[in-house]
Structures are given as structure tokens and as C-alpha cells.
mmCIF file of C-alpha atoms in Angstrom:
data_model
loop_
_atom_site.group_PDB
_atom_site.id
_atom_site.type_symbol
_atom_site.label_atom_id
_atom_site.label_comp_id
_atom_site.label_asym_id
_atom_site.label_seq_id
_atom_site.Cartn_x
_atom_site.Cartn_y
_atom_site.Cartn_z
ATOM 1 C CA MET A 1 43.134 122.006 40.784
ATOM 2 C CA PHE A 2 41.108 118.988 40.808
ATOM 3 C CA SER A 3 43.568 117.048 42.771
ATOM 4 C CA TRP A 4 43.500 119.525 45.574
ATOM 5 C CA ILE A 5 39.896 119.625 45.651
ATOM 6 C CA LEU A 6 39.764 115.848 45.945
ATOM 7 C CA SER A 7 42.194 116.022 48.833
ATOM 8 C CA LEU A 8 39.958 118.631 50.504
ATOM 9 C CA VAL A 9 36.948 116.282 50.225
ATOM 10 C CA LEU A 10 38.685 113.064 51.007
ATOM 11 C CA ALA A 11 40.091 114.741 54.198
ATOM 12 C CA LEU A 12 36.651 116.272 55.179
ATOM 13 C CA LEU A 13 34.963 112.866 54.731
ATOM 14 C CA LEU A 14 37.434 110.922 56.844
ATOM 15 C CA TRP A 15 37.298 113.666 59.687
ATOM 16 C CA SER A 16 33.504 113.574 59.618
ATOM 17 C CA LEU A 17 33.438 109.832 60.028
ATOM 18 C CA ALA A 18 36.324 110.048 62.759
ATOM 19 C CA THR A 19 34.313 112.853 64.499
ATOM 20 C CA ALA A 20 31.155 110.993 64.402
ATOM 21 C CA TYR A 21 32.670 107.772 65.912
ATOM 22 C CA LEU A 22 34.532 109.570 68.652
ATOM 23 C CA TRP A 23 31.763 111.784 69.712
ATOM 24 C CA ILE A 24 28.852 109.031 69.543
ATOM 25 C CA ILE A 25 30.661 105.777 70.351
ATOM 26 C CA GLN A 26 33.995 106.408 71.832
ATOM 27 C CA ARG A 27 32.942 109.520 74.197
ATOM 28 C CA ARG A 28 30.037 107.477 75.596
ATOM 29 C CA ASP A 29 32.620 104.612 76.331
ATOM 30 C CA THR A 30 35.031 107.043 77.898
ATOM 31 C CA GLU A 31 32.062 108.523 80.100
ATOM 32 C CA ILE A 32 31.022 104.931 81.246
ATOM 33 C CA ARG A 33 34.662 104.050 82.078
ATOM 34 C CA HIS A 34 35.092 107.147 84.397
ATOM 35 C CA GLY A 35 31.951 106.980 85.791
ATOM 36 C CA LEU A 36 32.168 103.500 86.806
ATOM 37 C CA ALA A 37 35.427 104.290 88.359
ATOM 38 C CA ALA A 38 33.743 107.274 90.206
ATOM 39 C CA LEU A 39 31.113 104.893 91.428
ATOM 40 C CA ALA A 40 33.491 102.437 92.599
ATOM 41 C CA GLY A 41 35.383 105.202 94.774
ATOM 42 C CA MET A 42 32.037 105.803 96.528
ATOM 43 C CA ARG A 43 31.269 104.450 99.939
ATOM 44 C CA TRP A 44 28.785 101.450 100.367
ATOM 45 C CA ARG A 45 26.162 103.517 102.156
ATOM 46 C CA GLU A 46 26.265 106.079 99.687
ATOM 47 C CA PHE A 47 26.149 103.692 96.733
ATOM 48 C CA SER A 48 23.425 101.885 98.064
ATOM 49 C CA GLN A 49 21.301 104.798 98.659
ATOM 50 C CA ILE A 50 21.786 105.977 95.032
ATOM 51 C CA VAL A 51 20.621 102.614 94.033
ATOM 52 C CA ARG A 52 17.679 102.553 96.039
ATOM 53 C CA GLN A 53 16.635 105.776 94.777
ATOM 54 C CA ALA A 54 17.179 104.765 91.109
ATOM 55 C CA MET A 55 15.156 101.517 91.635
ATOM 56 C CA ALA A 56 12.351 103.786 93.330
ATOM 57 C CA ASP A 57 12.071 106.251 90.587
ATOM 58 C CA GLN A 58 12.918 104.106 87.416
ATOM 59 C CA ARG A 59 11.136 100.742 88.457
ATOM 60 C CA GLY A 60 8.694 101.979 91.199
ATOM 61 C CA LEU A 61 10.229 99.630 93.702
ATOM 62 C CA LEU A 62 9.623 101.128 97.091
ATOM 63 C CA THR A 63 9.914 100.184 100.852
ATOM 64 C CA PRO A 64 13.182 98.489 101.204
ATOM 65 C CA VAL A 65 13.350 95.658 103.748
ATOM 66 C CA GLU A 66 16.662 94.531 104.955
ATOM 67 C CA LEU A 67 17.354 90.834 105.047
ATOM 68 C CA GLU A 68 17.698 89.389 108.238
ATOM 69 C CA ASP A 69 18.570 85.835 107.159
ATOM 70 C CA PRO A 70 21.504 85.160 109.355
ATOM 71 C CA GLU A 71 22.963 82.570 107.059
ATOM 72 C CA ARG A 72 23.339 85.012 104.205
ATOM 73 C CA GLY A 73 24.688 87.494 106.479
ATOM 74 C CA THR A 74 25.029 90.451 104.132
ATOM 75 C CA SER A 75 23.558 93.849 103.867
ATOM 76 C CA SER A 76 24.218 93.935 100.254
ATOM 77 C CA ASP A 77 20.956 92.100 99.401
ATOM 78 C CA PHE A 78 17.726 93.761 100.225
ATOM 79 C CA LEU A 79 13.987 93.593 99.241
ATOM 80 C CA LEU A 80 11.962 96.086 97.546
ATOM 81 C CA HIS A 81 8.152 95.892 97.041
ATOM 82 C CA LYS A 82 5.921 96.930 94.316
ATOM 83 C CA ASP A 83 2.162 96.167 94.045
ATOM 84 C CA GLY A 84 2.599 93.545 96.565
ATOM 85 C CA GLN A 85 5.291 91.607 94.811
ATOM 86 C CA ARG A 86 8.775 91.217 96.163
ATOM 87 C CA CYS A 87 11.832 91.915 94.224
ATOM 88 C CA LEU A 88 15.384 90.865 95.552
ATOM 89 C CA VAL A 89 17.864 93.348 94.975
ATOM 90 C CA SER A 90 21.484 92.259 94.948
ATOM 91 C CA CYS A 91 23.866 94.900 95.171
ATOM 92 C CA LYS A 92 27.635 94.024 94.875
ATOM 93 C CA HIS A 93 29.644 97.388 95.141
ATOM 94 C CA GLY A 94 33.160 96.800 93.411
ATOM 95 C CA ARG A 95 35.121 96.916 90.077
ATOM 96 C CA ALA A 96 36.546 93.469 90.890
ATOM 97 C CA TYR A 97 33.431 91.300 90.668
ATOM 98 C CA ARG A 98 33.127 88.486 87.976
ATOM 99 C CA PHE A 99 29.730 86.483 87.906
ATOM 100 C CA ASP A 100 29.122 83.039 86.381
ATOM 101 C CA ALA A 101 26.347 80.849 86.489
ATOM 102 C CA ASN A 102 26.981 79.496 89.951
ATOM 103 C CA ALA A 103 26.527 83.116 91.281
ATOM 104 C CA LEU A 104 23.231 83.852 89.468
ATOM 105 C CA SER A 105 22.162 80.288 90.563
ATOM 106 C CA GLU A 106 22.654 81.278 94.289
ATOM 107 C CA LEU A 107 20.656 84.587 93.787
ATOM 108 C CA GLY A 108 17.942 82.596 92.158
ATOM 109 C CA THR A 109 17.721 80.159 95.473
ATOM 110 C CA ALA A 110 17.748 83.328 97.594
ATOM 111 C CA MET A 111 14.989 84.827 95.762
ATOM 112 C CA ARG A 112 12.949 81.520 96.382
ATOM 113 C CA LEU A 113 13.768 81.705 100.040
ATOM 114 C CA THR A 114 12.695 84.924 100.366
ATOM 115 C CA GLY A 115 9.549 84.636 98.393
ATOM 116 C CA ALA A 116 10.736 87.159 95.678
ATOM 117 C CA SER A 117 8.994 86.757 92.321
ATOM 118 C CA SER A 118 12.012 88.712 90.500
ATOM 119 C CA GLY A 119 15.512 89.719 91.075
ATOM 120 C CA VAL A 120 17.927 92.455 90.272
ATOM 121 C CA LEU A 121 21.722 91.992 90.252
ATOM 122 C CA ILE A 122 23.393 95.358 90.134
ATOM 123 C CA THR A 123 27.224 95.744 90.052
ATOM 124 C CA GLU A 124 30.169 97.523 88.903
ATOM 125 C CA GLY A 125 31.918 94.350 87.798
ATOM 126 C CA LEU A 126 30.883 92.125 84.964
ATOM 127 C CA VAL A 127 28.450 88.835 84.406
ATOM 128 C CA ASP A 128 29.734 86.389 81.776
ATOM 129 C CA ARG A 129 27.744 84.819 79.125
ATOM 130 C CA ASP A 130 26.733 81.786 81.142
ATOM 131 C CA GLY A 131 25.841 83.975 84.106
ATOM 132 C CA LEU A 132 23.434 86.004 81.502
ATOM 133 C CA THR A 133 21.996 82.765 80.505
ATOM 134 C CA GLU A 134 21.338 81.340 84.003
ATOM 135 C CA ALA A 135 19.939 84.791 85.056
ATOM 136 C CA SER A 136 17.205 84.729 82.478
ATOM 137 C CA LYS A 137 16.245 81.436 83.801
ATOM 138 C CA HIS A 138 15.316 82.740 87.128
ATOM 139 C CA SER A 139 13.893 85.968 85.858
ATOM 140 C CA ILE A 140 16.905 88.027 87.240
ATOM 141 C CA GLU A 141 17.538 91.434 85.523
ATOM 142 C CA VAL A 142 21.431 92.065 85.432
ATOM 143 C CA ILE A 143 22.745 95.601 85.552
ATOM 144 C CA ASP A 144 26.552 95.295 85.442
ATOM 145 C CA GLU A 145 29.240 97.627 84.046
ATOM 146 C CA ARG A 146 27.723 97.497 80.553
ATOM 147 C CA ARG A 147 24.561 99.357 81.782
ATOM 148 C CA LEU A 148 25.365 100.603 85.605
ATOM 149 C CA TRP A 149 26.433 104.176 84.902
ATOM 150 C CA GLN A 150 23.496 105.121 82.511
ATOM 151 C CA LEU A 151 21.075 103.641 85.289
ATOM 152 C CA LEU A 152 22.672 105.967 87.949
ATOM 153 C CA LYS A 153 23.889 108.868 86.117
ATOM 154 C CA PRO A 154 20.688 110.848 86.932
ATOM 155 C CA HIS A 155 20.998 110.202 90.523
ATOM 156 C CA VAL A 156 24.631 110.660 91.460
ATOM 157 C CA SER A 157 25.564 114.213 92.691
ATOM 158 C CA GLU A 158 25.766 117.091 90.069
ATOM 159 C CA GLU A 159 29.546 117.493 90.742
ATOM 160 C CA MET A 160 30.435 113.903 90.081
ATOM 161 C CA ARG A 161 28.020 113.876 86.957
ATOM 162 C CA GLU A 162 29.694 117.232 85.470
ATOM 163 C CA THR A 163 33.340 116.083 86.424
ATOM 164 C CA VAL A 164 32.700 112.504 84.423
ATOM 165 C CA VAL A 165 30.971 114.000 81.441
ATOM 166 C CA GLY A 166 33.765 116.821 81.241
ATOM 167 C CA ILE A 167 36.368 114.289 81.105
ATOM 168 C CA ALA A 168 34.823 112.548 78.335
ATOM 169 C CA ARG A 169 34.064 115.600 76.592
ATOM 170 C CA ARG A 170 37.555 116.866 76.739
ATOM 171 C CA GLU A 171 39.193 113.760 75.666
ATOM 172 C CA ALA A 172 36.806 113.773 72.709
ATOM 173 C CA VAL A 173 37.767 117.050 71.534
ATOM 174 C CA ARG A 174 41.457 116.061 71.818
ATOM 175 C CA HIS A 175 41.182 113.144 70.006
ATOM 176 C CA THR A 176 39.074 114.965 67.118
ATOM 177 C CA GLY A 177 41.826 117.425 66.755
ATOM 178 C CA ILE A 178 44.216 114.487 66.141
ATOM 179 C CA ALA A 179 41.695 112.897 63.792
ATOM 180 C CA GLY A 180 41.636 116.324 61.717
ATOM 181 C CA LEU A 181 45.224 116.342 61.479
ATOM 182 C CA ALA A 182 45.423 112.686 59.974
ATOM 183 C CA ALA A 183 42.705 113.069 57.949
ATOM 184 C CA LEU A 184 44.499 116.350 56.264
ATOM 185 C CA THR A 185 47.637 114.436 56.010
ATOM 186 C CA ILE A 186 45.803 111.544 54.214
ATOM 187 C CA GLY A 187 44.276 113.942 52.038
ATOM 188 C CA LEU A 188 47.222 115.804 51.033
ATOM 189 C CA LEU A 189 49.093 112.255 50.221
ATOM 190 C CA ALA A 190 46.002 111.281 47.937
ATOM 191 C CA GLY A 191 46.300 114.592 46.116
ATOM 192 C CA MET A 192 49.956 114.249 45.505
ATOM 193 C CA GLY A 193 49.434 110.484 44.369
ATOM 194 C CA TYR A 194 46.887 111.451 41.863
ATOM 195 C CA LEU A 195 49.293 114.547 40.640
ATOM 196 C CA THR A 196 51.871 111.721 39.986
ATOM 197 C CA LEU A 197 49.559 109.659 38.318
ATOM 198 C CA ARG A 198 48.403 112.238 35.981
ATOM 199 C CA SER A 199 51.944 113.156 35.247
ATOM 200 C CA GLU A 200 52.969 109.447 34.572
ATOM 201 C CA ASP A 201 49.751 109.148 32.134
ATOM 202 C CA SER A 202 50.607 112.375 30.342
ATOM 203 C CA ALA A 203 54.267 111.283 29.729
ATOM 204 C CA ALA A 204 53.076 107.807 28.409
ATOM 205 C CA ALA A 205 50.559 109.437 26.036
ATOM 206 C CA THR A 206 53.321 112.004 24.957
ATOM 207 C CA GLU A 207 55.563 108.932 24.037
ATOM 208 C CA VAL A 208 52.947 106.861 22.232
ATOM 209 C CA ALA A 209 52.244 110.023 20.321
ATOM 210 C CA THR A 210 55.576 110.641 18.909
ATOM 211 C CA PRO A 211 56.145 108.954 15.746
ATOM 212 C CA LEU A 212 58.907 106.740 15.496
ATOM 213 C CA PRO A 213 61.705 107.188 12.678
ATOM 214 C CA PRO A 214 61.629 104.995 9.837
ATOM 215 C CA THR A 215 63.578 101.749 10.079
ATOM 216 C CA ALA A 216 65.836 100.153 7.603
ATOM 217 C CA PRO A 217 64.680 96.764 6.089
ATOM 218 C CA GLN A 218 66.021 93.699 7.927
ATOM 219 C CA PRO A 219 68.403 91.323 6.249
ATOM 220 C CA HIS A 220 65.855 88.722 5.811
ATOM 221 C CA THR A 221 63.484 91.365 3.869
ATOM 222 C CA ALA A 222 66.304 91.685 1.438
ATOM 223 C CA VAL A 223 66.943 88.187 0.913
ATOM 224 C CA ALA A 224 63.166 87.742 0.263
ATOM 225 C CA ALA A 225 63.124 90.627 -2.205
ATOM 226 C CA THR A 226 65.920 89.285 -4.372
ATOM 227 C CA PRO A 227 65.828 85.447 -4.092
ATOM 228 C CA LYS A 228 68.768 85.239 -6.693
ATOM 229 C CA ALA A 229 71.128 87.041 -4.317
ATOM 230 C CA SER A 230 72.961 85.148 -1.670
ATOM 231 C CA PRO A 231 72.503 85.991 1.997
ATOM 232 C CA THR A 232 75.650 87.333 2.526
ATOM 233 C CA ALA A 233 75.678 89.580 -0.548
ATOM 234 C CA SER A 234 72.189 91.197 0.717
ATOM 235 C CA THR A 235 73.423 91.865 4.190
ATOM 236 C CA THR A 236 76.825 93.335 3.118
ATOM 237 C CA ALA A 237 74.801 95.542 0.790
ATOM 238 C CA GLU A 238 72.589 96.745 3.515
ATOM 239 C CA THR A 239 74.973 97.219 6.139
ATOM 240 C CA GLY A 240 77.322 99.562 3.876
ATOM 241 C CA ASN A 241 75.753 102.719 5.763
ATOM 242 C CA LEU A 242 76.073 101.112 9.394
ATOM 243 C CA ILE A 243 77.308 103.762 12.039
ATOM 244 C CA ALA A 244 79.881 102.727 14.791
ATOM 245 C CA ASP A 245 77.625 104.346 17.468
ATOM 246 C CA PRO A 246 74.109 104.001 16.610
ATOM 247 C CA ASP A 247 71.079 105.193 18.966
ATOM 248 C CA PRO A 248 69.719 102.428 21.279
ATOM 249 C CA GLU A 249 66.685 101.787 19.024
ATOM 250 C CA THR A 250 69.054 101.378 16.067
ATOM 251 C CA LEU A 251 71.439 99.168 17.991
ATOM 252 C CA LEU A 252 68.637 96.837 19.006
ATOM 253 C CA ARG A 253 67.682 96.555 15.511
ATOM 254 C CA TYR A 254 71.367 95.448 14.732
ATOM 255 C CA GLN A 255 71.074 92.835 17.523
ATOM 256 C CA ASN A 256 68.191 91.357 16.336
ATOM 257 C CA ALA A 257 69.654 90.948 12.852
ATOM 258 C CA VAL A 258 72.399 88.871 14.351
ATOM 259 C CA SER A 259 70.233 86.694 16.377
ATOM 260 C CA LYS A 260 68.075 85.852 13.294
ATOM 261 C CA ALA A 261 71.111 85.095 11.252
ATOM 262 C CA LEU A 262 72.613 83.058 13.899
ATOM 263 C CA ALA A 263 69.261 81.110 14.150
ATOM 264 C CA ARG A 264 69.977 80.195 10.426
ATOM 265 C CA THR A 265 73.638 79.267 11.047
ATOM 266 C CA PRO A 266 74.510 75.560 10.790
ATOM 267 C CA GLY A 267 75.632 74.306 14.318
ATOM 268 C CA VAL A 268 74.168 77.361 16.171
ATOM 269 C CA VAL A 269 70.882 76.727 17.979
ATOM 270 C CA SER A 270 70.258 80.576 19.029
ATOM 271 C CA GLY A 271 71.772 83.826 19.934
ATOM 272 C CA ILE A 272 70.329 85.850 22.653
ATOM 273 C CA TRP A 273 71.375 89.199 23.960
ATOM 274 C CA LEU A 274 71.764 89.126 27.609
ATOM 275 C CA THR A 275 73.342 92.983 27.723
ATOM 276 C CA ARG A 276 74.123 95.488 25.258
ATOM 277 C CA SER A 277 77.487 94.159 25.005
ATOM 278 C CA THR A 278 76.980 90.454 25.842
ATOM 279 C CA LEU A 279 75.903 87.608 23.472
ATOM 280 C CA LEU A 280 75.035 84.103 24.674
ATOM 281 C CA VAL A 281 75.226 81.393 22.133
ATOM 282 C CA GLU A 282 73.621 78.087 22.358
ATOM 283 C CA ARG A 283 75.107 75.629 19.857
ATOM 284 C CA SER A 284 75.140 72.055 18.739
ATOM 285 C CA GLY A 285 78.319 72.118 16.712
ATOM 286 C CA ASP A 286 82.017 72.415 17.747
ATOM 287 C CA ASP A 287 82.930 75.821 18.845
ATOM 288 C CA THR A 288 86.063 75.809 16.213
ATOM 289 C CA ALA A 289 83.559 75.433 13.504
ATOM 290 C CA ILE A 290 80.912 77.916 14.528
ATOM 291 C CA TRP A 291 83.168 80.627 15.809
ATOM 292 C CA PRO A 292 84.075 82.265 12.399
ATOM 293 C CA LEU A 293 80.410 81.920 11.303
ATOM 294 C CA ILE A 294 79.650 83.737 14.547
ATOM 295 C CA CYS A 295 82.280 86.682 13.974
ATOM 296 C CA GLN A 296 81.187 86.704 10.308
ATOM 297 C CA GLU A 297 77.785 88.137 11.353
ATOM 298 C CA LEU A 298 79.110 90.326 14.206
ATOM 299 C CA GLU A 299 81.627 92.045 12.178
ATOM 300 C CA ARG A 300 79.048 93.165 9.635
ATOM 301 C CA TYR A 301 78.116 95.840 12.319
ATOM 302 C CA PRO A 302 80.820 98.059 13.404
ATOM 303 C CA SER A 303 79.057 98.546 16.942
ATOM 304 C CA LEU A 304 78.843 94.953 17.743
ATOM 305 C CA ARG A 305 82.399 93.885 16.610
ATOM 306 C CA THR A 306 83.962 93.968 20.139
ATOM 307 C CA VAL A 307 81.130 92.352 22.128
ATOM 308 C CA ARG A 308 81.723 89.494 24.482
ATOM 309 C CA VAL A 309 80.353 86.123 23.475
ATOM 310 C CA GLN A 310 79.339 83.522 25.717
ATOM 311 C CA ILE A 311 79.470 80.152 24.187
ATOM 312 C CA ASN A 312 77.494 77.493 26.431
ATOM 313 C CA PRO A 313 78.474 73.847 26.067
ATOM 314 C CA ARG A 314 76.588 71.489 23.679
ATOM 315 C CA PRO A 315 73.869 69.557 25.479
ATOM 316 C CA GLY A 316 74.934 66.285 27.096
ATOM 317 C CA VAL A 317 78.641 67.207 26.613
ATOM 318 C CA GLU A 318 81.042 67.929 29.451
ATOM 319 C CA GLU A 319 82.531 71.405 28.258
ATOM 320 C CA PRO A 320 83.064 74.607 29.947
ATOM 321 C CA VAL A 321 81.722 77.909 29.242
ATOM 322 C CA ARG A 322 83.798 79.776 26.896
ATOM 323 C CA TRP A 323 83.989 83.723 26.531
ATOM 324 C CA ARG A 324 85.538 85.191 23.178
ATOM 325 C CA GLN A 325 85.634 88.139 21.465
ATOM 326 C CA CYS A 326 86.024 88.786 17.690
ATOM 327 C CA ARG A 327 87.828 92.122 17.846
ATOM 328 C CA THR A 328 89.289 94.138 20.708
ATOM 329 C CA PHE A 329 89.290 97.734 21.346
#
């Protein structure tokens, strides 16, 4: 039950975060994008009238005076007045405009020629970082694609405003639904993963709690208990009750006993079990001398008599790897 509660809480948390992002940030960006596209589709006269109205209502800049300088030759620049101070407004209509420091420097020069104490650059385009730095030097306010829609939104027609806002709202609703499905999927996967981990932990705890069967004393233990008895005699006495097909745990005990015995055998460096039926022998003596000793240890255990033995060459001696078997099936 806890896993499904956890899944629900995780899904609600993810959905809440996604919803906040979609409605606070993404919806605003979508509205700005579509709003700029709508402004760019307007005629120049309509766009300039909206800009002048926004300047009058929000900045108090009134009484536009068209520039008559023939050298500039553009109706996109006009002077506005406030409290006897002139402000040169440069209105560049179009999304393709990209302004750098040179463009802003030219606008600063035009301000000095017209006697303007401040300037405003308005465009649906973009002013780069160098342009923004240059604008601050000449007291020019930049209103580009990052701010233009919010400035002109209250002054566009109600139909345009509702259309742009409606598009952004519908897109946010659609993305919110998709985010809800994604959050629910992640929550379900997290719950299933939690159940899997719980099941594995329970199985591990059960395995640890299960007592192991008593193990028979190892061959070297018998030798230590009866120092007067020879290793062969003690090992033979212990293996009198061995079975031919033991369980995996017992077989592993047999293999360990063989490995320990081979480590004490003259001419044998080690005996390592690669698999259940393959024994790797590293040697320092001749294989004809050590082979009977290896078989002697293997034949003590009925389940190990037919295993394959890989005898590696002696160090520094060019000999082939030999595969042998004490007994066949």
C-alpha cells in the first residue's frame, strides 16, 4: 500500500512542478512569440500609432513631430516631447532586425543632431549584447522582442489580444495534460521499482535467517585432532560416508578439501576450480610424477572422480597445456 501512496505523491509533485513551469514561464513565452508575430503582421501605420499611444499613456511622451531631415529620410524616427525635453523614438517594424553597437551608435548621433536628451529603440527584432552596452552609453532605452509585447499588449485591439492569449492558454492546457500522463507513468514505475526492492530485501532476509546444515569436519581438522594418524588414513576415514551426487553446498566443501590437499602436495602449486567439473592445476613438478597424486585426492570423492583436469605448463618451460581425466563415466 505504501508503494502506491509513494507513487501518487511523486506523480502529484512532478505534475505540480510541470504545471507551474508551463503556466508561469512557458505560457508567457508562447504568448510573447505569437504576440510578436501578430505585431509583425500589422501595417506600418497601425503599428506606429499603437507605439505612439503606448508612449503617451505609459511614458507621458506627447506631441509627435516627424523628422524632416532629408539625410535620414525615414518616417520610422519621430520626436516626442515631455516637459520641454525631446525624446527620439526609433521604431523599426519587422522581426528580421538585428542591432549591434554600430546601429545604436548611429541612433546616438541622430539624438545629438535633433537635440533629443533621450532615445527609445522599439523593434520586434533583437539587440545584441554589444548593442545594449552601447545603448546605455547614449541613454537609449531598448524595447526589443523581449519586452515589446508586454508594452503594446494593452493597446492592441481586443480581438488580437484575445487571440494571442487564447493560443497560449490552449497550448498550456495541452502540455499540462501531457505532463500529467508523464508524471503518472513515472510514479507507477517508481512504485513498481519500490515493490521490487522490497521483494528482493525480503528474499535476502529469509535466506540469511535460514540456518545452514551442519558441515562435516574438513580433512585438515581431522589431521590436527589426531596428529599420529597419517593424512591419507584420516582423509579416507572421513570420506567413508561420501555420496556420489551431493547437493551444491556439499560439493563445494569437497572441492575446497581437494584444493587444500593439492596445495600441500609436492610438485603442485595450486588447484583451482574453474567450474563444477573443471580443475585447474598449476605445477612445479613433472606431470607424470604429480598426476597419480592428483587422482589420489580426486578419487576420495565419488562426485569428483570424473572431472576434467587442466594441467598448465611449468613456469619458464615450453610445454603444452594438458587435459586429463582420472576416470571416465
